[in-house]
Short mmCIF file of C-alpha atoms and ligand atoms in Angstrom, two decimals:
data_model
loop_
_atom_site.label_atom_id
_atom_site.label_comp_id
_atom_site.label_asym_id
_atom_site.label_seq_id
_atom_site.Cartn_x
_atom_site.Cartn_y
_atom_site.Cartn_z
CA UNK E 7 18.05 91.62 193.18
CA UNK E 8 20.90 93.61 191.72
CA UNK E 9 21.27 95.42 194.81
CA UNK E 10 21.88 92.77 196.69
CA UNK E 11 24.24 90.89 194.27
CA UNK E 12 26.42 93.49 194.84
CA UNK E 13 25.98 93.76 198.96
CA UNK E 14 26.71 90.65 198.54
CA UNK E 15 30.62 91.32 196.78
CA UNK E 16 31.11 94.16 198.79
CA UNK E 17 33.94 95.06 201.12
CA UNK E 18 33.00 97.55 203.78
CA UNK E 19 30.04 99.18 204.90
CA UNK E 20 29.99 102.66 205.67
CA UNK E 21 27.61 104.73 207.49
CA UNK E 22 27.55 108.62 207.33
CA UNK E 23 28.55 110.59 210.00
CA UNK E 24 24.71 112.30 210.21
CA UNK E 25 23.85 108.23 211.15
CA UNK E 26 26.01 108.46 214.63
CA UNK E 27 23.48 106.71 216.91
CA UNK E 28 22.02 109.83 219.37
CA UNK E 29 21.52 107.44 222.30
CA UNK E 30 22.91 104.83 224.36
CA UNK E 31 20.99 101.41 224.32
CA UNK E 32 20.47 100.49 228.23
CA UNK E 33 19.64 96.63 228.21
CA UNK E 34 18.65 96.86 231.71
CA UNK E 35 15.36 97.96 230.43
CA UNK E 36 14.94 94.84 228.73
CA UNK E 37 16.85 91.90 230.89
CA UNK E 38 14.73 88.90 231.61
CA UNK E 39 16.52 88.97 234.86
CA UNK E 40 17.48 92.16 236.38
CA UNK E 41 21.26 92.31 237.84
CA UNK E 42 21.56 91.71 241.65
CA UNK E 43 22.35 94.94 243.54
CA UNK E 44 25.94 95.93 244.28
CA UNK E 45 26.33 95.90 248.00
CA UNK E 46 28.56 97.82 250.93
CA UNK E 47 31.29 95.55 252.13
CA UNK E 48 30.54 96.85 255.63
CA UNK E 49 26.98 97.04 255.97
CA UNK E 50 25.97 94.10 253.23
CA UNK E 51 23.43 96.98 252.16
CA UNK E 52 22.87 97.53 248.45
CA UNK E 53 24.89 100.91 248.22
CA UNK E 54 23.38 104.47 247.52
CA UNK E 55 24.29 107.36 245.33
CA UNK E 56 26.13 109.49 248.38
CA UNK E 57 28.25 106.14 248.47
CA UNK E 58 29.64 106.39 244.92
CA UNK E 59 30.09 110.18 245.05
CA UNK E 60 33.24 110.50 245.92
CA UNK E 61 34.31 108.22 243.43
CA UNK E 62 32.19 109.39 240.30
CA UNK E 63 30.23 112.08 238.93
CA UNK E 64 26.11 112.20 239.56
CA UNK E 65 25.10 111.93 236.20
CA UNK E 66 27.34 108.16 235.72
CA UNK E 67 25.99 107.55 239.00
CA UNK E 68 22.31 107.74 237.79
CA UNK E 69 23.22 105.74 234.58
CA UNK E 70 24.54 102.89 236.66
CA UNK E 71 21.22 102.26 238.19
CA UNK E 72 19.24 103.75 235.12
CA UNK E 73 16.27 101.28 233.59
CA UNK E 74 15.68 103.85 230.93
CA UNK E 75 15.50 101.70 227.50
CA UNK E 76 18.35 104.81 225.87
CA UNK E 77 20.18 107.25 227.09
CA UNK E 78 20.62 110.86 225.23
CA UNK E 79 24.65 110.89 224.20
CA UNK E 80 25.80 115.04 224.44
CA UNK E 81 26.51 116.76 221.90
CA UNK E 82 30.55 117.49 222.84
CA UNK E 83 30.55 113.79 223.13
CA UNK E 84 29.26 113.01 219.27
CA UNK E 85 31.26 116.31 218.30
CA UNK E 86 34.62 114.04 219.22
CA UNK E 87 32.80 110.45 218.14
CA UNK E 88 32.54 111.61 215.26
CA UNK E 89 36.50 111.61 214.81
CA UNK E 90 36.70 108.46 214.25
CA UNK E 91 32.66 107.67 213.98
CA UNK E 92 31.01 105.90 212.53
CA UNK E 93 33.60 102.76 212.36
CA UNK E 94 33.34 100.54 209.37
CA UNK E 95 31.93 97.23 209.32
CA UNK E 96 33.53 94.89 207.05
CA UNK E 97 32.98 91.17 204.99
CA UNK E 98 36.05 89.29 205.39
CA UNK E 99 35.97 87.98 202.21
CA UNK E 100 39.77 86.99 202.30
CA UNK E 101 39.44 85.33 205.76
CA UNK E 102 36.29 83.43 204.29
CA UNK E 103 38.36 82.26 201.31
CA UNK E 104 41.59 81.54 203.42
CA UNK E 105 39.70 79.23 205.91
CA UNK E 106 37.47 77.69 203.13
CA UNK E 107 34.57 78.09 204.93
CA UNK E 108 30.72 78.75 203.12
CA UNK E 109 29.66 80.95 206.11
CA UNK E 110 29.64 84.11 205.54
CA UNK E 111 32.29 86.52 207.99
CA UNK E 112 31.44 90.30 209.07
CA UNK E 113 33.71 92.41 211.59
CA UNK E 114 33.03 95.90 213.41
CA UNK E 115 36.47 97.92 213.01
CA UNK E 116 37.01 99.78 216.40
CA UNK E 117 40.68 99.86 216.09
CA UNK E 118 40.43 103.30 213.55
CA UNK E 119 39.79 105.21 216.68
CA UNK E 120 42.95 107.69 217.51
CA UNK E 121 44.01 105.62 220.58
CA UNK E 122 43.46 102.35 218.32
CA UNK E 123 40.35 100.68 220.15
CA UNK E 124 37.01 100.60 221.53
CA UNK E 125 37.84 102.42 224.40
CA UNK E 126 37.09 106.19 223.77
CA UNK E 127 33.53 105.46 223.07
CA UNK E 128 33.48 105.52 227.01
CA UNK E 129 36.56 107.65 227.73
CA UNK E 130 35.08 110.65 226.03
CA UNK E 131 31.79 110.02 228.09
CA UNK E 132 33.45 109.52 231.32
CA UNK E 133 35.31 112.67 231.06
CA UNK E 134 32.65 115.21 229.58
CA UNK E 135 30.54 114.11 232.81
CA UNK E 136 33.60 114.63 235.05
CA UNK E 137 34.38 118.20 233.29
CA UNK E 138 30.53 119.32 233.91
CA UNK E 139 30.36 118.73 237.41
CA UNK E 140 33.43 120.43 238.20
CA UNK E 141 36.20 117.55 238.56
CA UNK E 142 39.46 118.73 237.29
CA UNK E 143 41.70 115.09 237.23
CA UNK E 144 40.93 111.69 236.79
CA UNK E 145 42.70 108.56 237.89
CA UNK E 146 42.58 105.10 237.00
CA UNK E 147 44.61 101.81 235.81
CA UNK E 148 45.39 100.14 232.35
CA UNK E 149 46.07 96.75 231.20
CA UNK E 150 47.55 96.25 228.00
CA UNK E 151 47.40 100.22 228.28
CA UNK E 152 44.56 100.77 225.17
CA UNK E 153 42.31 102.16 228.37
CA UNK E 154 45.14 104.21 229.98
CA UNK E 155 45.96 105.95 226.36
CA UNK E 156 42.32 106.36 225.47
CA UNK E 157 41.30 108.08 228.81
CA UNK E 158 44.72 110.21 228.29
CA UNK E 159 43.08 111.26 225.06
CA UNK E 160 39.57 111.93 226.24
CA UNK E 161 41.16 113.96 228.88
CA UNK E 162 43.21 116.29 227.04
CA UNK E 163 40.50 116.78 224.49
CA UNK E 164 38.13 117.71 227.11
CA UNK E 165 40.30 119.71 229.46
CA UNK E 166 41.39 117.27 232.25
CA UNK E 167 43.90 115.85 233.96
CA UNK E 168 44.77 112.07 234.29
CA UNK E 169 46.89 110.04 236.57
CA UNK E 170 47.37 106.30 235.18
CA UNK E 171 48.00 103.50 237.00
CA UNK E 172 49.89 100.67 234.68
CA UNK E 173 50.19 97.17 235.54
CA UNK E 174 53.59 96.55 235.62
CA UNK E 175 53.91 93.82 233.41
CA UNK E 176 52.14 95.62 230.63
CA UNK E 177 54.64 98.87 231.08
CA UNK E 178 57.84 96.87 230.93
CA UNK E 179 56.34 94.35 227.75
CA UNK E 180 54.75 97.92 226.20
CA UNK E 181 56.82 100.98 226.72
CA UNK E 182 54.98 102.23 223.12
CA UNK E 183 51.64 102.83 224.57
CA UNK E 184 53.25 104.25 227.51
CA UNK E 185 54.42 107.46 225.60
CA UNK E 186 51.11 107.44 223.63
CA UNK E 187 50.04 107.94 227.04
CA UNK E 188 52.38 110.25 227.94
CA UNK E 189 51.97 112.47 224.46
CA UNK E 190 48.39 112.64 225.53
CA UNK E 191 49.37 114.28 228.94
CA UNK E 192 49.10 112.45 231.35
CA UNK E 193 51.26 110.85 234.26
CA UNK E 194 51.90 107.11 234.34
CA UNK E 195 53.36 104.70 236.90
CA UNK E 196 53.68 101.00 236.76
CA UNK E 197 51.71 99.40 239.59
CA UNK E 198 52.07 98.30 242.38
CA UNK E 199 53.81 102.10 243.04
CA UNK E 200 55.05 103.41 246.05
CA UNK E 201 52.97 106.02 245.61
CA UNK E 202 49.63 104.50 247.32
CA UNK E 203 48.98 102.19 250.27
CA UNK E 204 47.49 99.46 248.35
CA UNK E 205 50.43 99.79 246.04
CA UNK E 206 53.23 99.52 248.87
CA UNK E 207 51.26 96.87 250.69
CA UNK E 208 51.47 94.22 247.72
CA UNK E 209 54.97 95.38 247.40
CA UNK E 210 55.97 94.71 251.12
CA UNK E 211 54.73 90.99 250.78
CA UNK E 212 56.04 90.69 246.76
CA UNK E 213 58.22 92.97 245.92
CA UNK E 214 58.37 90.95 242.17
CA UNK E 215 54.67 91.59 241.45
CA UNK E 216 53.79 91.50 237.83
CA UNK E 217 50.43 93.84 238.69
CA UNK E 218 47.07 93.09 237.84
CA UNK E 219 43.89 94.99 237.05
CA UNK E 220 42.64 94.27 240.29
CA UNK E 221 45.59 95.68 242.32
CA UNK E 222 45.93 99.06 239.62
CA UNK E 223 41.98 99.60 240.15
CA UNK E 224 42.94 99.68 244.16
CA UNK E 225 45.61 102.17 243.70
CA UNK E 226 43.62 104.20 241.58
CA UNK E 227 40.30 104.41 243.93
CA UNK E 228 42.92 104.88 246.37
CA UNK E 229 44.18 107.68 244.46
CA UNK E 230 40.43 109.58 243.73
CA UNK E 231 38.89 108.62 247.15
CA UNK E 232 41.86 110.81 248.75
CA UNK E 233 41.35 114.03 246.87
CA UNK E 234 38.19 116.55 246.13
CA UNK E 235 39.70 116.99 242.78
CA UNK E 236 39.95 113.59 241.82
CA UNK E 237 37.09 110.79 240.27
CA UNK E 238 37.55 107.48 239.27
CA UNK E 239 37.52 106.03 236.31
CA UNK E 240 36.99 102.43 235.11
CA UNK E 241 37.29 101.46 231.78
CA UNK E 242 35.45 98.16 231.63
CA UNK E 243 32.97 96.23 233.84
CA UNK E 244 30.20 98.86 235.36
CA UNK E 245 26.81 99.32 233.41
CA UNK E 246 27.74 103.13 232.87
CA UNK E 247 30.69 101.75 230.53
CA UNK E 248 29.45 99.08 228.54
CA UNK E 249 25.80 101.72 228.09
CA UNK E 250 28.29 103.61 226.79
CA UNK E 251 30.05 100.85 224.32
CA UNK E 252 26.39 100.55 222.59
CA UNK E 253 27.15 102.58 219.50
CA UNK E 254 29.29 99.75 218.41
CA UNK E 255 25.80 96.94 217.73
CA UNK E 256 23.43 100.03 216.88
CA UNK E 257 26.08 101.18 213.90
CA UNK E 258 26.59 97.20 213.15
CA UNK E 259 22.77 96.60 213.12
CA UNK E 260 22.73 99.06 210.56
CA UNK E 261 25.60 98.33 208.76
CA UNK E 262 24.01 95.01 208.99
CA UNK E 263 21.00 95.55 207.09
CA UNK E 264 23.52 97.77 204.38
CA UNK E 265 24.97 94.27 203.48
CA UNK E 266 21.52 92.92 203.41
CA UNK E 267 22.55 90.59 206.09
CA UNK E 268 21.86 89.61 209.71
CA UNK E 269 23.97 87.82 212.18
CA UNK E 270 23.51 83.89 213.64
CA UNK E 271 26.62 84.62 215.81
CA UNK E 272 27.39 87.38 217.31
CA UNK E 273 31.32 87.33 219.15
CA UNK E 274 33.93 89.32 221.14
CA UNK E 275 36.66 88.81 223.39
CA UNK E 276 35.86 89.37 227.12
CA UNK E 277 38.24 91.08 229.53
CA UNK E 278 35.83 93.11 231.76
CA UNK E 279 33.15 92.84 228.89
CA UNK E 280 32.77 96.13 227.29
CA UNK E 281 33.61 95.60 223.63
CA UNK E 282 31.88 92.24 223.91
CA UNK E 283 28.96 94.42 225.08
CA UNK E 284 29.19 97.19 223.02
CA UNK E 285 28.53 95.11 220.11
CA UNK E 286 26.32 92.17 221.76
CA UNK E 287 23.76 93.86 223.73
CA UNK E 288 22.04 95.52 220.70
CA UNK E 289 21.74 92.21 218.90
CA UNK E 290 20.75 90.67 222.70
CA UNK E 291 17.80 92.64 222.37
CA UNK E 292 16.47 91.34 219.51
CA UNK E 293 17.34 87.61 221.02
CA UNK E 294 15.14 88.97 223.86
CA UNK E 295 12.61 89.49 221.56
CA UNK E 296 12.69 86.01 220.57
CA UNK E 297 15.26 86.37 216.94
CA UNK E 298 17.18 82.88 216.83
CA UNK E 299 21.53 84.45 217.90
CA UNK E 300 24.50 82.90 219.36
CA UNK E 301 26.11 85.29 221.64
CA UNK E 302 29.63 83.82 222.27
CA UNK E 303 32.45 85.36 224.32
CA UNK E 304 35.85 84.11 224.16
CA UNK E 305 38.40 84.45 227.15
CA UNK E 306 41.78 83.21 227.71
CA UNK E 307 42.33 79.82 229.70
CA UNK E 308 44.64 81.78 231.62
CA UNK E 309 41.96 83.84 233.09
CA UNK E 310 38.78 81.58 232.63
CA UNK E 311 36.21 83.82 234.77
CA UNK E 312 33.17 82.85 233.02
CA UNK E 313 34.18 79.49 231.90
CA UNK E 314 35.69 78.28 235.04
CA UNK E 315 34.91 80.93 237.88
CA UNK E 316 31.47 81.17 239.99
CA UNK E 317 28.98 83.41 240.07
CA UNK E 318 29.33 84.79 243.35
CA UNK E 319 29.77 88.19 245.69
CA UNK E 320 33.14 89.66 244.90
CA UNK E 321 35.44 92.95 245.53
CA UNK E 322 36.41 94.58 241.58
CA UNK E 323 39.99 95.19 243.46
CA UNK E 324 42.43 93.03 244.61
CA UNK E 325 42.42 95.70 248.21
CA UNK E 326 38.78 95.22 248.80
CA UNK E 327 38.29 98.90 248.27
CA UNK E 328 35.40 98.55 246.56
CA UNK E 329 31.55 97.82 246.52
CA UNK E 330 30.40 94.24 246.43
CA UNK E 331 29.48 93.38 242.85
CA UNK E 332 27.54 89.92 241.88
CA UNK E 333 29.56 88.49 239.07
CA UNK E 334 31.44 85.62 237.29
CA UNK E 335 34.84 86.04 239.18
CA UNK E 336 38.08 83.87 239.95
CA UNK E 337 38.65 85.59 243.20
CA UNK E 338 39.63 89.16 243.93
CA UNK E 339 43.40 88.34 244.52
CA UNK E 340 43.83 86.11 241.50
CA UNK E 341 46.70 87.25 239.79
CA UNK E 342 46.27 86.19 236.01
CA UNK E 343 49.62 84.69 234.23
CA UNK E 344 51.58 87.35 232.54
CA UNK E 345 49.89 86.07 228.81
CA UNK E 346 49.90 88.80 225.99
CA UNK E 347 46.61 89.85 226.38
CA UNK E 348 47.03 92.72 229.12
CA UNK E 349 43.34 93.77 228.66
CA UNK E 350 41.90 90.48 229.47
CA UNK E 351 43.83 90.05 232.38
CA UNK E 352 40.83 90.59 234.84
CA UNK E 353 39.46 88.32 237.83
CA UNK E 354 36.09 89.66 237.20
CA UNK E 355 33.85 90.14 234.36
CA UNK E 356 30.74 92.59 234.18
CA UNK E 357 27.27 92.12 235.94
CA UNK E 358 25.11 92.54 233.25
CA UNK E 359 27.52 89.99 231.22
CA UNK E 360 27.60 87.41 234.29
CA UNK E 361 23.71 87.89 234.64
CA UNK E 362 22.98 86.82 231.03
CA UNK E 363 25.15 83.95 231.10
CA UNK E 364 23.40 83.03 233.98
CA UNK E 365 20.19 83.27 231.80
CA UNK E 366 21.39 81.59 229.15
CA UNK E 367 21.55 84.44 226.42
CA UNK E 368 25.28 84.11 226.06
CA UNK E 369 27.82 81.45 226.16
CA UNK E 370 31.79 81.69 226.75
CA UNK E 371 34.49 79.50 225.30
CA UNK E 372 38.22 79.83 226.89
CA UNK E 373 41.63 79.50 224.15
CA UNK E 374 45.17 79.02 224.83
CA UNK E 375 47.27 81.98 223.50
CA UNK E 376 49.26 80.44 221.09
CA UNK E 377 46.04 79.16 219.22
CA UNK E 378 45.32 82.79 219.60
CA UNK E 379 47.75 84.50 217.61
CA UNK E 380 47.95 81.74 214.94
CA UNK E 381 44.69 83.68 214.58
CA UNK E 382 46.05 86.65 214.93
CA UNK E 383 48.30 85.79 211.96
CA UNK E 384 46.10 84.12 209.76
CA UNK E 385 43.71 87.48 210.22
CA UNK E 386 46.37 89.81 209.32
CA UNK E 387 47.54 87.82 206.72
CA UNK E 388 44.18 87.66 204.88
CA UNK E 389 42.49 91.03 206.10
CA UNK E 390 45.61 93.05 206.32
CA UNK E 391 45.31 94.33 209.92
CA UNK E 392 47.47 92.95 212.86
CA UNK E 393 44.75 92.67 215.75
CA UNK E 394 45.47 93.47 219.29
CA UNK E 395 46.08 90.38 221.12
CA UNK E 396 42.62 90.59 223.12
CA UNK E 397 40.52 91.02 219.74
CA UNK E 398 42.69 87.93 218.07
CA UNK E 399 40.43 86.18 220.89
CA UNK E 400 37.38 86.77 219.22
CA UNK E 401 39.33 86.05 215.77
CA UNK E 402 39.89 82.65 217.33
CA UNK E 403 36.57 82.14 218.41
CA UNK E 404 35.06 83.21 214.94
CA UNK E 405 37.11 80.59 212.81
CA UNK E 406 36.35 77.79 215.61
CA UNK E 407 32.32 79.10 214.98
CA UNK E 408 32.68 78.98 210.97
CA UNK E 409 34.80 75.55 211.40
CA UNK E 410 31.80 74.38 213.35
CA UNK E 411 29.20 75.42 210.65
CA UNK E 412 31.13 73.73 207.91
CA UNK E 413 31.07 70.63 210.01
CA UNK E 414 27.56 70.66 210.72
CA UNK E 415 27.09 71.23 206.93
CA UNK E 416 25.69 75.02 207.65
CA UNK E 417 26.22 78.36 206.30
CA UNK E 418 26.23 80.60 208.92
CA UNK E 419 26.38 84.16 209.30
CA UNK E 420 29.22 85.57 211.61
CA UNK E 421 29.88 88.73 213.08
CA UNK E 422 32.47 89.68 215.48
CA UNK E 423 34.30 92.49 217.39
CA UNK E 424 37.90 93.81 216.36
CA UNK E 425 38.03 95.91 219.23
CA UNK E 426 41.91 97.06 218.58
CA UNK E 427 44.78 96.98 216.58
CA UNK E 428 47.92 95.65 217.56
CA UNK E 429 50.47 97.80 216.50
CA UNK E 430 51.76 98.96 219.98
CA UNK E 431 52.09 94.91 220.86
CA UNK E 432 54.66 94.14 218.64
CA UNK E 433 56.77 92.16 221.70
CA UNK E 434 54.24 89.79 221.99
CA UNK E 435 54.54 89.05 218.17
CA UNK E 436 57.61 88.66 218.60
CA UNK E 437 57.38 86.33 221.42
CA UNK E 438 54.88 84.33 219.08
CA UNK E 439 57.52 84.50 216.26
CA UNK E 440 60.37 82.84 218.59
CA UNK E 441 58.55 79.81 219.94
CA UNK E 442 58.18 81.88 223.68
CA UNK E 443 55.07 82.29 223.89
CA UNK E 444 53.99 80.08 227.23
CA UNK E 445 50.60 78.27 227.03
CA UNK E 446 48.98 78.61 230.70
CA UNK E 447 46.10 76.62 231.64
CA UNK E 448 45.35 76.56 235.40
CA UNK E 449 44.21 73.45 236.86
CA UNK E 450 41.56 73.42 239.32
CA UNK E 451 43.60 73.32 242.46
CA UNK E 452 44.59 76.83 241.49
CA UNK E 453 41.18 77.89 240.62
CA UNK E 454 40.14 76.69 244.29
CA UNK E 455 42.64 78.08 246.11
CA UNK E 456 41.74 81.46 244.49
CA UNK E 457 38.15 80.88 245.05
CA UNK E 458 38.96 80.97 248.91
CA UNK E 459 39.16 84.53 248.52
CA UNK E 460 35.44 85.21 248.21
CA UNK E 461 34.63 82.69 251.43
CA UNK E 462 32.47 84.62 253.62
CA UNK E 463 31.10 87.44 251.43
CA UNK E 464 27.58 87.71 250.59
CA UNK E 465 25.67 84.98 248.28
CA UNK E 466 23.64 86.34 245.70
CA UNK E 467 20.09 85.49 245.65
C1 PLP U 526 41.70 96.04 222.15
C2 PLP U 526 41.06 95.56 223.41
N1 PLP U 526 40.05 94.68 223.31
C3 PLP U 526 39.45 94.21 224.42
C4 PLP U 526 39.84 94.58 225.69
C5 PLP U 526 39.17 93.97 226.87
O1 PLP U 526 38.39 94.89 227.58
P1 PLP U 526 36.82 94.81 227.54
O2 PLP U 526 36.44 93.42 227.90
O3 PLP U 526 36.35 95.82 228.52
O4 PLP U 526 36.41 95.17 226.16
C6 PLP U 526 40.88 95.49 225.83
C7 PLP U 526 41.30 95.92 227.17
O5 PLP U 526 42.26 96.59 227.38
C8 PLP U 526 41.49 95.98 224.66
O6 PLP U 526 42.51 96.84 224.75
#
C-alpha cells in the first residue's frame, strides 16, 4: 500500500542498465493480419532477397521478412545502447496539474540519446550489420535531420562512412543539425543535388524545390545502388527499423509496472512510424491478446497519410526507384508543405502501421501546427523540456486524449512518445513566437490530384 502511495508521487522511473531488453519484439509474429508482400515495379512479383542485396545487408534483409516473435540484439549494439539506455519514463505531474485534468500522464524520454531522439536505437543496428558484412559507407536522406545526425553517429562509432542526403528545406531552416552531422563525420548535401540523376531531374523541371523525403530517399538509393561499397539506409518505415525501435514499449512496459500503472492510451507522432512503433507495438501485443488500449497516432494535416490518404500500392520515393510497398500513402510525388515538422514530412507511412489501422488496432488523428506548438509550449513550460516539433504532435494528441477523458467524466491513463528534443529547431520557435507560423490544410482537390500518382500500380488484396 505504501509502495504504491509513493509510485504514485513519483517523478521518473528508472530502469538499470543490466534491464536493457536483449531482443527485438517482431509483431509480425503476432498480427491478426499479416502485411501484404512488397512487390517489383517491373515484374508485379513479391521481391526476393537477391533483389534487396544491393541495397542492404543479409542479415536486415532476413529481419524484414522475419516471423520470429524476437530477435537477439548484438552485443556491440547494447554495448553503445547502453549510452544513453535505458531512457527514463516519466509522470507528468506538472502537465497533469497545468491542464487540470484527473487522468493520469506518463512519457518515454528518447530525446537523452546523444543525437537527441529515437533514432539511434536503429542507426546503431543498421550500421553494426553493414560493418559485419563488409560494407564500408552508407548513404541515405534526413528530414528535420534527427535521422541524418543519428546515422552520422552510429557510423563513426562503428567505423563507417556516411553520405547524407538533406531535404533542402530542412538544411536552410536547420543549419545546427547540419554540423552535428558534420562533427559526426559525415558528408551532407541539401537535396535535390546535382550530384545524382534523380536529384538533377527534379531540379531541371523545379529548380525552387523545397525537397522531400521521398525525393532524398531517391537520391540516396541512387547513391548505394551505384557503388559495391555503398548500402542504404532508411531511417523510418521498413519492418527491420521499427523491430528495431521495440526497446522503447519493452523498457516502458516495465517502467510501467515500476509506477504500478498500465496504459488506456498509448500515443506517438507518425512520420514514417518508427517512434510511434517503437513504443506501440509492445503494448499492441497485449491488445492482441485481448487487454482493453487505445493506440492513437497523430500526424500533421499538412501531410494526412493515414487520415486522409488510401491504402494502396505505392513507390517509398518520389523516382520510383524502389519496391512496391502496400501502405497508407498520399502519392509518391506529394510534396508535403514546408511545416516545422521535417520528420513528418513523408507521403508514406509504414506497412505494419497501415496494416493495423486497417485492422482496427490503431487509430490516427491529424493537427494543424500552430495547435501543435501551443503544445509544444505548454509542455516545456510545465515539464521543462522543449520537444522537437514532430514529438509536440503526440503532446497535442495527449492533452486532446486527457481533455476527452475529463469530458467523458473518466480518469484515464496516458502514455505517450517524446521521441526528441527540440533544441536544434529553435527557427521554428521562433516562427511560432512571431505569428509566422502558416497553418496548411489541403483540401481534397489536392489530395486527388496527388492520388493520380499511384493510378495503375498494383491493388492490394
Ligand atoms: C524527434 C522525431 N520524432 C519523430 C520523427 C518521425 O519519424 P518516425 O515516424 O519514423 O518516428 C522524427 C523524424 O525525423 C523525429 O526526428
Amino acid at each position: 500500500m505504501q509502495a504504491r502511495a509513493a509510485a504514485a508521487s513519483q517523478t521518473k522511473f528508472v530502469l538499470d542498465e543490466s534491464q536493457l531488453p536483449r531482443r527485438w519484439y517482431n509483431i509480425r509474429s503476432d498480427m491478426p493480419t499479416a502485411p501484404q508482400p512488397v512487390l517489383h515495379p517491373g515484374t508485379g512479383q513479391p521481391v526476393g532477397p537477391d533483389d534487396l542485396a544491393p541495397l542492404f545487408p543479409m542479415e536486415l534483409i532476413r529481419q524484414e521478412v522475419s516471423e520470429e516473435p524476437e530477435i537477439a540484439i548484438p552485443e556491440q549494439v547494447l554495448e553503445i545502447y547502453s549510452l544513453w539506455r535505458p531512457t527514463p519514463l516519466f509522470r507528468a505531474h506538472r502537465l497533469e496539474a497545468a491542464i487540470g485534468t484527473r487522468s493520469r500522464i506518463f512519457y518515454k524520454y528518447e530525446g537523452v540519446s546523444p543525437p537527441g531522439s529515437h533514432k539511434p536505437n536503429t542507426a546503431v543496428a543498421q550500421a553494426f550489420y553493414n560493418k559485419q558484412e563488409g560494407r564500408t559507407r552508407l548513404a541515405t536522406e534526413t528530414g528535420a535531420g534527427q535521422w541524418g545526425s543519428a546515422l552520422a553517429f552510429a557510423c563513426k562509432l562503428i567505423g563507417l562512412d556516411c553520405k547524407v542526403y538533406m531535404v533542402k528545406i530542412s538544411y536552410e531552416q536547420k543549419p545546427n543539425r547540419r554540423s552535428l552531422i558534420q562533427a559526426w563525420g559525415a558528408e551532407i548535401v541539401p537535396s535535390p543535388s546535382e550530384e545524382t540523376q534523380s536529384g538533377r531531374a527534379i531540379l531541371a523541371e523545379h529548380p525552387d524545390s523545397p525537397g522531400s523525403l521521398g525525393i532524398a530517399i531517391s537520391e540516396a538509393v541512387e547513391d548505394a545502388a551505384g557503388r559495391d561499397d555503398t548500402a542504404y539506409s532508411l531511417g523510418s518505415v521498413l519492418n527491420h527499423v521499427l523491430l528495431h525501435q521495440t526497446v522503447i514499449g519493452q523498457e516502458a512496459l516495465a517502467q510501467m509496472e515500476l509506477a504500478g500503472a498500465f496504459p488506456d492510451v498509448v500515443i506517438g507522432c507518425v512520420g514514417g512510424g518508427s517512434n510511434f512503433a517503437g513504443l506501440a507495438f509492445p503494448f499492441l501485443r497485449e491488445k492482441i491478446a485481448g487487454r482493453d488500449i487505445d493506440v492513437l497516432a497523430c500526424e500533421p494535416a499538412a501531410c494526412p497519410t493515414l487520415t486522409r490518404g488510401v491504402f494502396a500500392y505505392d513507390f517509398g520515393d518520389t523516382s520510383k526507384l524502389t519496391p512496391l510497398v502496400a501502405m497508407h500513402t498520399l502519392g509518391h510525388d506529394f510534396v508535403p508543405a514546408p511545416i516545422h515538422a521535417g520528420g513528418l514530412r513523408y507521403h508514406g507511412v509504414a506497412p505494419l502501421i497501415s496494416q493495423l489501422v486497417r485492422d482496427g488496432l490503431i487509430r490516427a488523428e491529424a493537427y494543424l501546427q500552430n495547435d501543435v506548438f501551443a503544445s509544444a509550449v505548454l509542455f516545456a513550460g510545465s515539464e521543462g523540456i522543449l520537444p522537437a516539433p514532430e514529438a509536440a504532435h503526440a503532446i497535442h494528441g495527449t492533452i486532446r486524449a486527457a481533455k476527452a477523458a475529463d469530458d467523458a467524466g473518466e480518469e484515464r491513463t496516458i502514455l505517450f512518445n517524446l521521441s526528441g528534443h527540440g533544441h536544434f529547431d529553435m527557427a521554428a520557435y521562433d516562427n511560432y513566437f512571431a505569428g509566422k507560423l502558416e497553418d496548411v490544410a489541403l483540401d481534397e482537390d489536392e489530395i486527388e490530384r496527388a492520388l493520380r500518382a499511384i493510378d495503375g500500380l498494383p491493388t492490394p488484396v
